[in-house]
Amino acid sequence: MNVLIAFLLAALLSAYGSLMLGLVNAAVIETALTKNRKAALWLAFGGVLPEIPYVLIAIWGVSYADVLQGYKSIITVAVGFIFILIGIRYVFIKNKPVTKKELSMELGGHNYLYKGFLLALANPQLIFYWLTWLLLIQTGMVTDLTDGLISLDFTGTYFYSSRLAFALGAVVGAFLVLLIYITLASKYKDKLLQIMGDKLTSIVGVVFIMLGVLAVVKDVFLN
């Protein structure tokens, strides 16, 4: 039961975190609109894989939360600049009509898998997202909210199994949200492209730049 709780709780928290606009979900939507559903699925799959090491690092890091928090500001600013650089690249990419030959080459999807993996890997702030929730779980938040009916144990008999279940739950939760985005983008592809025309890639780039600037400004000037 503890393993199942770990899986379901992580899936729920991961889905919630994935609803927020970020590098991976914006890139997945853009790929679904400008390429095809299969390419977007490959990108989404690659984009959720880093959840596993980042979740495991966060679980391990709960005991060293004070030390990790000392690096949060540096990581946030670095990620902000990464967002800005990726955004600039998107802004200057020109959408080109995709030929049938290019489309058939893209259906393999491995390049999108790597792209999704690298985009997600470029956002180590995920560690602090999970660290925050794990600290709340450790303080008994889950037990208190459920009047003792549900508890989560990462020690003893469940030392390895609950950790692995939690990491896999994070992957599944994030992927399900991305799958919803892909489904909606594919369904309304023609309408969205008609509204945005050939500016979609530039719009995604501007969003990335804004996210990067907000991250840097919030950390440097508002903390």
CSV table of C-alpha atoms in Angstrom, one decimal:
chain,number,residue,atom,x,y,z
A,1,MET,CA,0.0,0.0,0.0
A,2,ASN,CA,2.9,2.4,0.8
A,3,VAL,CA,4.3,1.9,-2.6
A,4,LEU,CA,1.0,2.5,-4.3
A,5,ILE,CA,0.5,5.7,-2.2
A,6,ALA,CA,4.0,6.9,-3.2
A,7,PHE,CA,3.2,6.3,-6.9
A,8,LEU,CA,-0.2,8.0,-6.9
A,9,LEU,CA,0.9,11.0,-4.8
A,10,ALA,CA,3.9,11.6,-7.0
A,11,ALA,CA,1.8,11.3,-10.1
A,12,LEU,CA,-0.7,13.9,-8.7
A,13,LEU,CA,2.0,16.4,-7.7
A,14,SER,CA,3.9,15.9,-11.0
A,15,ALA,CA,0.7,16.5,-13.0
A,16,TYR,CA,0.0,19.7,-11.0
A,17,GLY,CA,3.6,21.0,-11.6
A,18,SER,CA,3.4,20.1,-15.3
A,19,LEU,CA,0.3,22.3,-15.8
A,20,MET,CA,2.5,25.4,-15.3
A,21,LEU,CA,4.1,26.7,-18.5
A,22,GLY,CA,7.7,25.7,-19.0
A,23,LEU,CA,10.3,24.6,-21.5
A,24,VAL,CA,9.0,21.1,-22.1
A,25,ASN,CA,5.2,21.6,-22.3
A,26,ALA,CA,5.7,24.7,-24.5
A,27,ALA,CA,8.0,22.8,-26.8
A,28,VAL,CA,5.6,19.8,-26.9
A,29,ILE,CA,2.7,22.1,-27.9
A,30,GLU,CA,4.8,23.8,-30.6
A,31,THR,CA,5.9,20.4,-32.0
A,32,ALA,CA,2.4,19.1,-32.1
A,33,LEU,CA,1.3,22.1,-34.1
A,34,THR,CA,4.2,22.5,-36.4
A,35,LYS,CA,5.3,18.9,-36.9
A,36,ASN,CA,3.1,15.9,-35.9
A,37,ARG,CA,1.6,14.0,-33.0
A,38,LYS,CA,4.2,11.3,-33.1
A,39,ALA,CA,7.1,13.8,-32.9
A,40,ALA,CA,5.4,15.6,-29.9
A,41,LEU,CA,4.9,12.2,-28.1
A,42,TRP,CA,8.6,11.4,-28.5
A,43,LEU,CA,9.5,14.9,-27.2
A,44,ALA,CA,7.1,14.5,-24.3
A,45,PHE,CA,8.6,11.1,-23.4
A,46,GLY,CA,12.1,12.5,-23.4
A,47,GLY,CA,10.9,15.4,-21.4
A,48,VAL,CA,9.7,13.4,-18.5
A,49,LEU,CA,12.7,11.1,-18.1
A,50,PRO,CA,14.7,13.6,-16.1
A,51,GLU,CA,12.0,13.5,-13.5
A,52,ILE,CA,13.5,10.2,-12.3
A,53,PRO,CA,17.0,11.5,-11.3
A,54,TYR,CA,15.7,14.8,-10.1
A,55,VAL,CA,13.1,13.2,-7.9
A,56,LEU,CA,15.7,10.7,-6.5
A,57,ILE,CA,18.1,13.6,-5.9
A,58,ALA,CA,15.4,15.5,-4.0
A,59,ILE,CA,14.5,12.4,-1.9
A,60,TRP,CA,18.2,12.0,-1.0
A,61,GLY,CA,18.6,15.8,-0.5
A,62,VAL,CA,15.8,16.1,2.1
A,63,SER,CA,18.4,15.3,4.7
A,64,TYR,CA,20.6,18.1,3.3
A,65,ALA,CA,17.8,20.6,2.5
A,66,ASP,CA,19.7,23.5,4.1
A,67,VAL,CA,22.8,22.9,2.0
A,68,LEU,CA,20.8,22.5,-1.3
A,69,GLN,CA,18.8,25.7,-0.5
A,70,GLY,CA,22.1,27.6,-0.5
A,71,TYR,CA,22.5,26.8,-4.2
A,72,LYS,CA,18.9,27.6,-5.2
A,73,SER,CA,19.6,31.2,-6.1
A,74,ILE,CA,22.5,30.3,-8.4
A,75,ILE,CA,20.6,27.6,-10.1
A,76,THR,CA,17.5,29.8,-10.6
A,77,VAL,CA,19.5,32.5,-12.2
A,78,ALA,CA,21.4,30.0,-14.4
A,79,VAL,CA,18.1,28.4,-15.5
A,80,GLY,CA,16.7,31.9,-16.2
A,81,PHE,CA,19.5,32.6,-18.6
A,82,ILE,CA,19.1,29.2,-20.2
A,83,PHE,CA,15.5,30.0,-20.8
A,84,ILE,CA,16.4,33.3,-22.4
A,85,LEU,CA,19.0,31.8,-24.7
A,86,ILE,CA,16.6,29.1,-25.8
A,87,GLY,CA,13.9,31.7,-26.3
A,88,ILE,CA,16.2,33.8,-28.5
A,89,ARG,CA,17.0,30.8,-30.6
A,90,TYR,CA,13.3,30.1,-31.1
A,91,VAL,CA,12.6,33.7,-32.0
A,92,PHE,CA,15.1,33.6,-34.9
A,93,ILE,CA,14.0,30.2,-36.2
A,94,LYS,CA,11.9,30.6,-39.3
A,95,ASN,CA,9.1,28.2,-39.8
A,96,LYS,CA,9.5,26.4,-43.1
A,97,PRO,CA,7.0,24.3,-44.9
A,98,VAL,CA,7.7,20.6,-44.1
A,99,THR,CA,8.1,18.4,-47.2
A,100,LYS,CA,6.9,14.8,-47.3
A,101,LYS,CA,10.5,13.6,-47.3
A,102,GLU,CA,11.3,15.6,-44.2
A,103,LEU,CA,8.2,14.4,-42.5
A,104,SER,CA,9.0,10.8,-43.1
A,105,MET,CA,12.5,11.3,-41.7
A,106,GLU,CA,11.0,12.9,-38.6
A,107,LEU,CA,8.6,10.0,-37.8
A,108,GLY,CA,11.5,8.1,-36.2
A,109,GLY,CA,11.3,10.5,-33.4
A,110,HIS,CA,14.7,9.9,-31.8
A,111,ASN,CA,15.8,13.5,-32.3
A,112,TYR,CA,12.7,14.7,-30.5
A,113,LEU,CA,13.4,12.2,-27.7
A,114,TYR,CA,16.8,13.7,-27.2
A,115,LYS,CA,15.5,17.3,-27.5
A,116,GLY,CA,12.9,16.7,-24.8
A,117,PHE,CA,15.4,15.1,-22.5
A,118,LEU,CA,17.8,17.9,-22.8
A,119,LEU,CA,15.2,20.6,-22.4
A,120,ALA,CA,14.0,19.0,-19.2
A,121,LEU,CA,17.5,18.4,-18.0
A,122,ALA,CA,18.2,22.1,-18.4
A,123,ASN,CA,15.7,22.8,-15.7
A,124,PRO,CA,17.2,21.5,-12.4
A,125,GLN,CA,14.7,23.7,-10.5
A,126,LEU,CA,12.6,20.5,-10.6
A,127,ILE,CA,14.8,19.4,-7.7
A,128,PHE,CA,13.6,22.2,-5.5
A,129,TYR,CA,10.0,21.7,-6.6
A,130,TRP,CA,10.2,18.1,-5.3
A,131,LEU,CA,12.3,19.0,-2.3
A,132,THR,CA,9.6,21.4,-1.2
A,133,TRP,CA,6.9,18.8,-1.4
A,134,LEU,CA,9.0,16.1,0.2
A,135,LEU,CA,9.8,18.3,3.1
A,136,LEU,CA,6.0,18.9,3.6
A,137,ILE,CA,5.4,15.2,3.3
A,138,GLN,CA,8.2,14.5,5.9
A,139,THR,CA,6.5,16.9,8.3
A,140,GLY,CA,3.4,14.7,8.2
A,141,MET,CA,1.3,16.9,5.9
A,142,VAL,CA,-0.1,13.8,4.1
A,143,THR,CA,-1.0,12.1,7.3
A,144,ASP,CA,-2.6,15.2,8.8
A,145,LEU,CA,-4.7,16.0,5.7
A,146,THR,CA,-6.1,12.5,5.6
A,147,ASP,CA,-6.6,12.2,9.4
A,148,GLY,CA,-4.0,9.5,9.6
A,149,LEU,CA,-5.6,7.3,6.9
A,150,ILE,CA,-2.7,7.8,4.5
A,151,SER,CA,1.0,7.9,5.4
A,152,LEU,CA,4.1,7.8,3.3
A,153,ASP,CA,7.3,6.1,4.5
A,154,PHE,CA,10.6,6.3,2.6
A,155,THR,CA,12.5,4.3,5.3
A,156,GLY,CA,12.7,0.8,6.6
A,157,THR,CA,11.1,-1.9,4.5
A,158,TYR,CA,10.1,0.7,1.8
A,159,PHE,CA,13.6,2.2,1.5
A,160,TYR,CA,14.0,1.4,-2.2
A,161,SER,CA,10.5,0.4,-3.4
A,162,SER,CA,8.8,3.6,-2.3
A,163,ARG,CA,11.5,5.8,-3.7
A,164,LEU,CA,11.3,4.1,-7.1
A,165,ALA,CA,7.5,4.2,-7.1
A,166,PHE,CA,7.6,7.9,-6.3
A,167,ALA,CA,10.0,8.6,-9.1
A,168,LEU,CA,8.0,6.5,-11.6
A,169,GLY,CA,4.8,8.2,-10.4
A,170,ALA,CA,6.4,11.6,-11.2
A,171,VAL,CA,7.1,10.4,-14.8
A,172,VAL,CA,3.6,9.1,-15.3
A,173,GLY,CA,1.9,12.3,-13.9
A,174,ALA,CA,4.0,14.6,-16.1
A,175,PHE,CA,3.5,12.5,-19.2
A,176,LEU,CA,-0.3,12.3,-18.8
A,177,VAL,CA,-0.5,16.1,-18.7
A,178,LEU,CA,1.7,16.4,-21.8
A,179,LEU,CA,-0.5,13.9,-23.5
A,180,ILE,CA,-3.5,16.1,-22.8
A,181,TYR,CA,-1.6,19.1,-24.3
A,182,ILE,CA,-0.7,17.0,-27.4
A,183,THR,CA,-4.3,15.8,-27.9
A,184,LEU,CA,-5.7,19.3,-27.6
A,185,ALA,CA,-3.0,20.8,-29.8
A,186,SER,CA,-3.6,18.1,-32.5
A,187,LYS,CA,-7.4,18.5,-32.3
A,188,TYR,CA,-7.3,22.3,-32.8
A,189,LYS,CA,-4.2,22.4,-34.9
A,190,ASP,CA,-5.8,24.1,-37.9
A,191,LYS,CA,-7.6,26.7,-35.9
A,192,LEU,CA,-4.5,27.6,-33.8
A,193,LEU,CA,-2.3,27.8,-36.8
A,194,GLN,CA,-4.8,30.0,-38.6
A,195,ILE,CA,-4.8,32.4,-35.7
A,196,MET,CA,-1.0,32.5,-35.1
A,197,GLY,CA,0.0,31.9,-38.7
A,198,ASP,CA,3.8,31.4,-39.0
A,199,LYS,CA,4.5,33.2,-35.8
A,200,LEU,CA,4.1,30.2,-33.5
A,201,THR,CA,7.8,29.5,-33.1
A,202,SER,CA,8.5,33.2,-32.3
A,203,ILE,CA,5.6,33.2,-29.8
A,204,VAL,CA,7.2,30.2,-28.0
A,205,GLY,CA,10.5,32.0,-28.0
A,206,VAL,CA,9.0,35.1,-26.5
A,207,VAL,CA,7.4,33.0,-23.8
A,208,PHE,CA,10.7,31.3,-22.9
A,209,ILE,CA,12.4,34.7,-22.8
A,210,MET,CA,9.7,36.1,-20.5
A,211,LEU,CA,10.0,33.0,-18.2
A,212,GLY,CA,13.8,33.5,-18.1
A,213,VAL,CA,13.6,37.2,-17.3
A,214,LEU,CA,11.0,36.6,-14.6
A,215,ALA,CA,13.1,34.0,-13.0
A,216,VAL,CA,16.2,36.2,-12.9
A,217,VAL,CA,14.3,39.4,-11.8
A,218,LYS,CA,12.4,37.5,-9.1
A,219,ASP,CA,15.6,36.0,-7.7
A,220,VAL,CA,17.9,38.9,-8.0
A,221,PHE,CA,15.6,41.8,-7.2
A,222,LEU,CA,12.7,40.4,-5.2
A,223,ASN,CA,14.4,38.1,-2.8
